[in-house]
Amino acid sequence: MMLRRVAWHRPLRWLGLWAALLAAPLVPAAEPARAIAVIYPEIGEPFRSVFARIIEGIDDQARAPVPRYAVGANANLQELAGELQRHDVRVVIALGRNGMKAATALDRDIGIVAGGVLSVPENEARGLTVHTLAPDPALLFAQLKSLLPAARRVLVVHDPRQNAWLVRRARDAAKAQGLELVAYEADDLKAALRLYQDSLAGADPRRDVLWLPQDSTTVEESTVLPLVLQESWNRNLAVFSSSVTHVKRGALFSLYPNNLELGRSLVNSALGVMAGSPGSRGVQPLKDVLVAVNVRTANHLGVPLTGRRFDLVFPEP
């Protein structure tokens, strides 16, 4: 009797296990992520830690360590291509300018998702998926209206060679928030300074705000930025920025990367490229963001911050 009971117990146990497995919710397999690799720059701190955090998010979303390759100034691209081929890599996530440069120089049919780059001219981004570090204007303007609900116009000076794509997005984002975007184009420092002087002189602090994009021509750090921040302070005009370092120097707020979440988004984009999704191509603004604020500037402008949560506060306590 004991032998018979054991013989019947085993099939029943396995039948129960199969029933439980069939009833369990389906979880997407991690197999496609094995065809992804990361190329990142061999660089020192503080950028090394930034890329390490992005890669942590990549591994987390892929649910397994993703092959990674550090590239220096004299990287052996032929050897790198051989490594990628041996791992049957179909899409690379290229981090930073050097990572993107190495990936685009590879002589093989492979998809590229770039991330951790400030800006990329649209002609360089054709056929690629590029996640820039430029915060999504929709998120910037939503934060602006949350802090300054009376704002009606956003003034911005930009170099179209760097930010034409972003300003196009910003026009639609502004309309969605009931804002008017007034964009001035400047292709050199002299033109940018003149436009800032004119726009600041005619701005109404009760309804106008100034946006500083990530733009090496129009937001030059040693000349333009101090002038703009001082003049806006004197006129009680709110300035917000796409660069967190500007908040430390006096801009009201900025959005900056949540590097762990950015890594996860890069994996999702890579899977989209692998699946042939057309929506995954082109230059993309940063959507995985944290919020920085300058409390001294907020107090100067009379912007209430009580009860609000921020990820980074200046001046630092």
Tab-separated table of C-alpha atoms in Angstrom, residues 8-134:
chain	number	residue	atom	x	y	z
A	8	TRP	CA	0.228	8.001	-7.181
A	9	HIS	CA	1.491	10.949	-5.106
A	10	ARG	CA	4.254	11.906	-7.557
A	11	PRO	CA	2.022	12.316	-10.646
A	12	LEU	CA	-0.481	14.315	-8.634
A	13	ARG	CA	2.265	16.572	-7.316
A	14	TRP	CA	3.594	17.232	-10.816
A	15	LEU	CA	0.073	17.839	-12.152
A	16	GLY	CA	-0.419	20.413	-9.392
A	17	LEU	CA	2.868	22.086	-10.234
A	18	TRP	CA	1.992	22.303	-13.956
A	19	ALA	CA	-1.408	23.753	-13.102
A	20	ALA	CA	0.229	26.410	-10.935
A	21	LEU	CA	2.693	27.289	-13.689
A	22	LEU	CA	-0.078	27.587	-16.289
A	23	ALA	CA	-2.109	29.814	-13.977
A	24	ALA	CA	0.836	32.102	-13.176
A	25	PRO	CA	1.027	35.471	-14.962
A	26	LEU	CA	3.377	35.588	-17.931
A	27	VAL	CA	6.592	37.572	-17.357
A	28	PRO	CA	8.491	38.895	-20.408
A	29	ALA	CA	11.604	36.844	-20.986
A	30	ALA	CA	15.009	38.409	-20.500
A	31	GLU	CA	16.384	36.630	-23.594
A	32	PRO	CA	16.223	39.631	-25.991
A	33	ALA	CA	18.360	41.684	-23.609
A	34	ARG	CA	21.224	39.241	-24.163
A	35	ALA	CA	21.649	40.723	-27.641
A	36	ILE	CA	22.456	44.150	-26.103
A	37	ALA	CA	25.898	45.489	-25.165
A	38	VAL	CA	27.107	48.770	-23.647
A	39	ILE	CA	29.948	50.931	-24.949
A	40	TYR	CA	31.036	53.631	-22.533
A	41	PRO	CA	33.971	56.062	-22.270
A	42	GLU	CA	37.022	55.269	-20.204
A	43	ILE	CA	36.926	58.412	-18.110
A	44	GLY	CA	37.641	59.652	-14.593
A	45	GLU	CA	35.380	61.043	-11.896
A	46	PRO	CA	32.831	62.510	-11.566
A	47	PHE	CA	31.624	61.156	-14.922
A	48	ARG	CA	32.743	57.604	-14.177
A	49	SER	CA	30.175	57.364	-11.363
A	50	VAL	CA	27.457	58.809	-13.615
A	51	PHE	CA	28.023	56.160	-16.275
A	52	ALA	CA	28.266	53.447	-13.610
A	53	ARG	CA	24.820	54.434	-12.318
A	54	ILE	CA	23.345	54.377	-15.835
A	55	ILE	CA	24.842	50.920	-16.406
A	56	GLU	CA	23.345	49.775	-13.096
A	57	GLY	CA	19.930	50.758	-14.449
A	58	ILE	CA	20.678	48.949	-17.717
A	59	ASP	CA	21.527	45.720	-15.897
A	60	ASP	CA	18.475	46.071	-13.681
A	61	GLN	CA	16.085	46.468	-16.619
A	62	ALA	CA	17.771	43.680	-18.583
A	63	ARG	CA	17.568	41.452	-15.494
A	64	ALA	CA	21.126	40.311	-16.137
A	65	PRO	CA	24.586	41.884	-16.446
A	66	VAL	CA	24.928	43.283	-19.958
A	67	PRO	CA	28.333	42.981	-21.710
A	68	ARG	CA	30.156	46.308	-21.498
A	69	TYR	CA	33.206	47.742	-23.185
A	70	ALA	CA	35.172	50.812	-22.110
A	71	VAL	CA	36.632	52.816	-24.986
A	72	GLY	CA	39.481	55.267	-24.736
A	73	ALA	CA	40.877	57.769	-27.199
A	74	ASN	CA	42.753	55.043	-29.122
A	75	ALA	CA	40.213	52.229	-28.969
A	76	ASN	CA	40.784	49.206	-31.213
A	77	LEU	CA	37.482	49.254	-33.092
A	78	GLN	CA	38.275	46.107	-35.066
A	79	GLU	CA	38.769	44.172	-31.844
A	80	LEU	CA	35.584	45.690	-30.414
A	81	ALA	CA	33.598	44.686	-33.497
A	82	GLY	CA	34.904	41.130	-33.135
A	83	GLU	CA	33.820	40.997	-29.487
A	84	LEU	CA	30.332	42.214	-30.352
A	85	GLN	CA	30.057	39.642	-33.120
A	86	ARG	CA	31.128	36.825	-30.804
A	87	HIS	CA	28.386	37.823	-28.356
A	88	ASP	CA	25.855	38.072	-31.215
A	89	VAL	CA	25.075	41.670	-30.217
A	90	ARG	CA	22.316	43.265	-32.300
A	91	VAL	CA	22.049	46.646	-30.549
A	92	VAL	CA	24.644	48.647	-28.628
A	93	ILE	CA	23.861	51.252	-26.004
A	94	ALA	CA	26.549	53.895	-26.535
A	95	LEU	CA	27.139	56.228	-23.589
A	96	GLY	CA	28.726	59.653	-23.882
A	97	ARG	CA	30.274	61.289	-26.929
A	98	ASN	CA	33.180	58.842	-27.072
A	99	GLY	CA	30.873	55.840	-26.764
A	100	MET	CA	28.669	57.174	-29.547
A	101	LYS	CA	31.681	57.952	-31.742
A	102	ALA	CA	33.026	54.416	-31.334
A	103	ALA	CA	29.631	52.825	-31.999
A	104	THR	CA	28.987	54.774	-35.194
A	105	ALA	CA	32.462	53.865	-36.489
A	106	LEU	CA	31.828	50.124	-36.229
A	107	ASP	CA	31.725	48.464	-39.637
A	108	ARG	CA	28.844	46.098	-39.091
A	109	ASP	CA	25.064	46.048	-39.271
A	110	ILE	CA	24.134	46.909	-35.695
A	111	GLY	CA	21.555	49.138	-34.075
A	112	ILE	CA	22.692	52.047	-31.934
A	113	VAL	CA	20.985	53.685	-28.969
A	114	ALA	CA	23.003	56.631	-27.670
A	115	GLY	CA	22.615	58.123	-24.212
A	116	GLY	CA	24.357	60.483	-21.841
A	117	VAL	CA	25.101	63.076	-24.548
A	118	LEU	CA	24.319	66.786	-24.200
A	119	SER	CA	23.179	67.437	-27.737
A	120	VAL	CA	23.563	65.926	-31.178
A	121	PRO	CA	22.977	67.743	-34.489
A	122	GLU	CA	20.043	66.142	-36.274
A	123	ASN	CA	22.154	65.250	-39.310
A	124	GLU	CA	24.430	63.168	-37.029
A	125	ALA	CA	21.466	61.403	-35.434
A	126	ARG	CA	19.881	60.061	-38.617
A	127	GLY	CA	19.219	56.357	-38.293
A	128	LEU	CA	20.081	56.398	-34.580
A	129	THR	CA	18.154	56.628	-31.347
A	130	VAL	CA	19.683	59.392	-29.233
A	131	HIS	CA	18.617	60.081	-25.651
A	132	THR	CA	20.036	63.519	-24.911
A	133	LEU	CA	20.536	65.087	-21.497
A	134	ALA	CA	18.292	68.010	-22.500
